XYZ file of N, CA and C in Angstrom:
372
model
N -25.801 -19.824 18.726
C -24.634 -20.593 18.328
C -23.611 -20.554 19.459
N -23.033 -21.636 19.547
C -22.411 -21.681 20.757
C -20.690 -22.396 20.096
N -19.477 -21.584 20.627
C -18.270 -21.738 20.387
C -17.659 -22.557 21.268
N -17.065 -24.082 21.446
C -16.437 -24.729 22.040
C -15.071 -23.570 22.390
N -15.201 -24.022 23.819
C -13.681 -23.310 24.459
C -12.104 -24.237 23.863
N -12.542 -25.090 23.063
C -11.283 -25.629 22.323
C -11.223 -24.840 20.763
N -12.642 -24.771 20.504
C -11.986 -24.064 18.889
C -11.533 -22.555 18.880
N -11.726 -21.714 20.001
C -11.970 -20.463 20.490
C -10.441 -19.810 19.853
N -9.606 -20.675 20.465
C -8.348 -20.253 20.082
C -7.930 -20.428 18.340
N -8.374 -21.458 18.062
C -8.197 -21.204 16.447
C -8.741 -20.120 15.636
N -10.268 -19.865 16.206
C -10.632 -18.750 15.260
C -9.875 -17.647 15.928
N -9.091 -17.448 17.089
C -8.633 -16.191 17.235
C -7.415 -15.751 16.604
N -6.913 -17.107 16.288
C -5.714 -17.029 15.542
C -5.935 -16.856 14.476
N -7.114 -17.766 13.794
C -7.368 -16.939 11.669
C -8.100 -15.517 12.204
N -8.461 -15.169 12.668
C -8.656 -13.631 12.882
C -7.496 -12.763 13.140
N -6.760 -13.076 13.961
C -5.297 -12.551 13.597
C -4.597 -12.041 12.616
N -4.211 -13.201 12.038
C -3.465 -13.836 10.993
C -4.063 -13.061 9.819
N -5.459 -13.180 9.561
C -6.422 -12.032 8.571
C -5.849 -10.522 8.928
N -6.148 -9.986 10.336
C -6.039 -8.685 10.021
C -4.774 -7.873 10.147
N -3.557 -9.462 10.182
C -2.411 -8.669 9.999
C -1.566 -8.964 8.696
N -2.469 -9.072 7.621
C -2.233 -9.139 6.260
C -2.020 -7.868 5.235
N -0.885 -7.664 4.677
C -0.762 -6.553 3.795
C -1.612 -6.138 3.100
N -1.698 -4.860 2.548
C -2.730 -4.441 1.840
C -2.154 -4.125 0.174
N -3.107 -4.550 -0.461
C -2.542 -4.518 -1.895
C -2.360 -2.970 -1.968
N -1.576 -2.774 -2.829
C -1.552 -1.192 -2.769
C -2.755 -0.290 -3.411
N -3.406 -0.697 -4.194
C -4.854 0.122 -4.604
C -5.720 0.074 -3.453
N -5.250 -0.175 -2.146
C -6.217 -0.085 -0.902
C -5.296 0.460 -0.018
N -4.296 1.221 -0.304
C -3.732 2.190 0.592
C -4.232 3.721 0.231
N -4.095 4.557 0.902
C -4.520 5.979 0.602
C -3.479 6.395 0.785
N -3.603 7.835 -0.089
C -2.330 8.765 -0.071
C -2.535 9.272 1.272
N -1.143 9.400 1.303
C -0.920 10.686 2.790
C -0.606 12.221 2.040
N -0.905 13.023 2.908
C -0.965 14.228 2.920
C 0.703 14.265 2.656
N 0.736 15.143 1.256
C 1.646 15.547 0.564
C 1.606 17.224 0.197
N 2.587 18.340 0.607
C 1.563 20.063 0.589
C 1.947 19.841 -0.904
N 1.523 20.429 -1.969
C 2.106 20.838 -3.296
C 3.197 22.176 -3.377
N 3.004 22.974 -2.461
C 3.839 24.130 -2.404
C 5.205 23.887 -3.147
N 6.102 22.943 -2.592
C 7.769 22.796 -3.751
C 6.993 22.406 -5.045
N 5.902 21.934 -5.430
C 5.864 21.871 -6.615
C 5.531 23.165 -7.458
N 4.996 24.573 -6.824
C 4.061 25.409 -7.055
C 4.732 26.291 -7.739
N 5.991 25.709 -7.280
C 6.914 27.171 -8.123
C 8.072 26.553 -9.539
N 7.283 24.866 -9.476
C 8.017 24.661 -10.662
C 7.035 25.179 -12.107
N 8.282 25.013 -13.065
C 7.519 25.105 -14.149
C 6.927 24.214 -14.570
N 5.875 23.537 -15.786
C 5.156 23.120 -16.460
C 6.226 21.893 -16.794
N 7.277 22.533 -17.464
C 8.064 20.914 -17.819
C 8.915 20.157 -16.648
N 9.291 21.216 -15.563
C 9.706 21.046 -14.809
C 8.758 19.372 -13.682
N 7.942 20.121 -13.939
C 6.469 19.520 -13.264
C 6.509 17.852 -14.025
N 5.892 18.224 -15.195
C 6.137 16.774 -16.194
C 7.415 15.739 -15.669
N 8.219 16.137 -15.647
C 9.490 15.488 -15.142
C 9.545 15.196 -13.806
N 9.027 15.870 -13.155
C 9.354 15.059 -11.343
C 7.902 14.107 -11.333
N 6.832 14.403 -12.297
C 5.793 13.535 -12.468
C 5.819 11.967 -13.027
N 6.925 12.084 -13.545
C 7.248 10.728 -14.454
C 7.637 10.496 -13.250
N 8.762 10.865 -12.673
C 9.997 10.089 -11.510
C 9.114 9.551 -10.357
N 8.062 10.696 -9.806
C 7.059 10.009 -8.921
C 6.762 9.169 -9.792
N 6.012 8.762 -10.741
C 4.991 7.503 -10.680
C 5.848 6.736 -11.280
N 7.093 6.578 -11.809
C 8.119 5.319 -11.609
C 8.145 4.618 -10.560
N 8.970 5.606 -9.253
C 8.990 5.132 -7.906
C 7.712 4.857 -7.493
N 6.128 5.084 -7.615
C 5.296 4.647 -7.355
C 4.972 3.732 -7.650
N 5.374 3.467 -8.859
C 4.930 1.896 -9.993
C 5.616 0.934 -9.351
N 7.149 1.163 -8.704
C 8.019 0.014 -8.144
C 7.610 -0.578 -6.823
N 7.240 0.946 -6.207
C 6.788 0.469 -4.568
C 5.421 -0.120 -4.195
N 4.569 -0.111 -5.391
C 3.055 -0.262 -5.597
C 3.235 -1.619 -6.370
N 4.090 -2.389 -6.609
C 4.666 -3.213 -7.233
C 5.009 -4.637 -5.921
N 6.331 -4.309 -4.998
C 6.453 -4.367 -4.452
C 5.615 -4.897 -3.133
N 4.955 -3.643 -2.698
C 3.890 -3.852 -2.108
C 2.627 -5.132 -2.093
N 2.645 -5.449 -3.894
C 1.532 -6.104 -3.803
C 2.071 -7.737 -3.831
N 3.477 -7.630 -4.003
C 3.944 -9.147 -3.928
C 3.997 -9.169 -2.427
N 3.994 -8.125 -1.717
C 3.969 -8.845 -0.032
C 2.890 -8.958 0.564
N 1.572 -8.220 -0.109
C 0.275 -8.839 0.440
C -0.223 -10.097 -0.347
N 0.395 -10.490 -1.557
C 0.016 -11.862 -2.052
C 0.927 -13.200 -0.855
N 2.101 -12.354 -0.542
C 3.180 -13.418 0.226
C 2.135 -13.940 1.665
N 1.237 -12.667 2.431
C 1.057 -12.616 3.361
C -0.398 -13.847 2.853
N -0.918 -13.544 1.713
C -2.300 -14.053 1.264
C -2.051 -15.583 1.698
N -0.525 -15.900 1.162
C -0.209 -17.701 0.568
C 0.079 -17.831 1.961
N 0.747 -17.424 2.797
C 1.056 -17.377 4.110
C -0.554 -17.862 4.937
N -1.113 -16.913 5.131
C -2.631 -17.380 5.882
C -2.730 -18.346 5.522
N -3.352 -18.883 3.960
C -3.763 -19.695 3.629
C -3.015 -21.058 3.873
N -1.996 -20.837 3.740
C -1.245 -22.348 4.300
C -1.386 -22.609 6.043
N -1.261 -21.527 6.726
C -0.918 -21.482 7.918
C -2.234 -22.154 8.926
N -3.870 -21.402 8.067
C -5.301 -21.862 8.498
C -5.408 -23.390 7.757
N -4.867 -23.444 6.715
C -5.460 -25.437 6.280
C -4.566 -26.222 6.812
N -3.103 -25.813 6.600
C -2.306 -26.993 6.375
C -1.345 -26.745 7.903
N -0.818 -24.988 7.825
C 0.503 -25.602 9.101
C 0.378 -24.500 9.757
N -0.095 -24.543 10.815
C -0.319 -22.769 12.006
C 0.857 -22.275 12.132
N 2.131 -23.069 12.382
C 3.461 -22.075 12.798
C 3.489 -20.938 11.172
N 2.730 -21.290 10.228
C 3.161 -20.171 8.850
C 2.577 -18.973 9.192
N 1.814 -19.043 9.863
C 1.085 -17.707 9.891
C 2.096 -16.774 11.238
N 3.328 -17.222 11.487
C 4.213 -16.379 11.609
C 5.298 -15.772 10.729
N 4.988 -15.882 9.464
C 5.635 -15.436 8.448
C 5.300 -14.383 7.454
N 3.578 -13.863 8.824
C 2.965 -12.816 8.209
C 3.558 -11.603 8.544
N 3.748 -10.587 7.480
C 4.625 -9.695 8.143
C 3.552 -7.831 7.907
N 2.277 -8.332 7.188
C 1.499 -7.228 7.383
C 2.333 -6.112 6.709
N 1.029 -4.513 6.830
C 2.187 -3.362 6.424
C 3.080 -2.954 7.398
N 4.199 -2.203 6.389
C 4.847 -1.391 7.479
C 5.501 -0.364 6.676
N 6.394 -0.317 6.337
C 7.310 1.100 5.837
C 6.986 0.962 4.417
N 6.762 -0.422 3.818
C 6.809 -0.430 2.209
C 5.679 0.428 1.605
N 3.957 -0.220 2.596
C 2.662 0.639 2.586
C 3.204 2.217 2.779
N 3.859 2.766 3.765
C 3.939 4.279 4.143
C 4.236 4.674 2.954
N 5.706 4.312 1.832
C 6.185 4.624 0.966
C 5.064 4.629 -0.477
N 3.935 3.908 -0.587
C 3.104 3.704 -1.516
C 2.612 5.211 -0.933
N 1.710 5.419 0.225
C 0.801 6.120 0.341
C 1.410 7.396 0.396
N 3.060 7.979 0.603
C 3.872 9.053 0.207
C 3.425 9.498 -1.373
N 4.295 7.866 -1.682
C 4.486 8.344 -3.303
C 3.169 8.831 -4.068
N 1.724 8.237 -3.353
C 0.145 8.562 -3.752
C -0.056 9.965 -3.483
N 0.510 10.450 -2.269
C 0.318 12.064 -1.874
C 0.960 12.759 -2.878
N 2.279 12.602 -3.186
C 3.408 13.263 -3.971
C 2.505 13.054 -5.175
N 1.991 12.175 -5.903
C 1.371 12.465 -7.357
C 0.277 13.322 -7.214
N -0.364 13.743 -6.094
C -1.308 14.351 -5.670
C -1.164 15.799 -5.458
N -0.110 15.938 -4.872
C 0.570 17.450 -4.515
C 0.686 17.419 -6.106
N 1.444 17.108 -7.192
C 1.582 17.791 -8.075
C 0.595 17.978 -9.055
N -0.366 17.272 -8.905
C -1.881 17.299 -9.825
C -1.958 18.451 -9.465
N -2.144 18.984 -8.160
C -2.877 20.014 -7.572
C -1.777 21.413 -8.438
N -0.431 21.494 -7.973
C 0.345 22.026 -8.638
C 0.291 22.259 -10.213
N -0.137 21.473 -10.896
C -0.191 21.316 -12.184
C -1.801 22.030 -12.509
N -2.365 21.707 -11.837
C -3.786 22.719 -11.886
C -3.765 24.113 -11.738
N -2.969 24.412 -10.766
C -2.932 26.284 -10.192
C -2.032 26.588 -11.213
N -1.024 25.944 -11.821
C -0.184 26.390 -12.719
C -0.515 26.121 -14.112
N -2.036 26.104 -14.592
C -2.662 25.972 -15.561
C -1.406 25.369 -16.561
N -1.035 24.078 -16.375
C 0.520 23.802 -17.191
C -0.713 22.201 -18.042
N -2.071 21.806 -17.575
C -2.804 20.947 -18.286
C -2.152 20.004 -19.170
N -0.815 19.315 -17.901
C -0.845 17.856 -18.175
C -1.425 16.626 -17.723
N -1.369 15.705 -18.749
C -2.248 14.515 -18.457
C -1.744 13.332 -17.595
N -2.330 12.997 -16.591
C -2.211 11.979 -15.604
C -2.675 10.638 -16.465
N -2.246 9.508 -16.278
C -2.701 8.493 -16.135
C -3.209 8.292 -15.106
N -4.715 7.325 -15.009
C -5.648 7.150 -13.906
C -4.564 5.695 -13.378
């Protein structure tokens, strides 16, 4: 198969444009969060900074996924209809870091909540 040196530049641009697209947040990973400040809370103590994480997780995981749908409508207009859109892709950046925090932080305290035999229940 052979690529005309005129289309060369278009597919380099929907290749672009693709891999600088946000990631929904169920395709970010947690970052390394230690549990230690959680280790010395108590059981209800624990319950309670557990809700507050996965609030702030629910908002930023929220968040997050309206800017990889923004980035989705973005490509898609930018490859059919108008190339200057696909500068309106703005990919991850601090919003993703803050998902994959807030993923560690529910993580540190699972772990916390385990050594401190305190056997509360996570939502998956």
């Amino acid at each position: 198969m052979t690529i005309s040196i005129f289309k060369l530049p278009v597919f380099a641009v929907i290749l672009v444009s693709l891999a600088a697209c946000a990631n929904k947040s169920d395709e970010i990973a947690a970052s390394f969060v230690s549990p230690t400040p959680y280790q010395g809370m108590t059981c209800q103590q624990l319950a309670a900074e557990a809700q507050v994480v996965a609030n702030r997780a629910a908002a930023a995981s929220t968040a997050q996924d309206k800017k990889a749908s923004n980035d989705a409508v973005a490509t898609g207009v930018g490859v059919v209809l108008f190339w200057p859109a696909l500068f309106f892709i703005k990919g991850d950046g601090s919003q993703a870091a803050e998902v994959g925090r807030l993923k560690g932080e529910m993580q540190a305290i699972e772990t916390a909540n385990t050594a401190n035999n305190c056997n509360i229940r996570f939502a998956s």
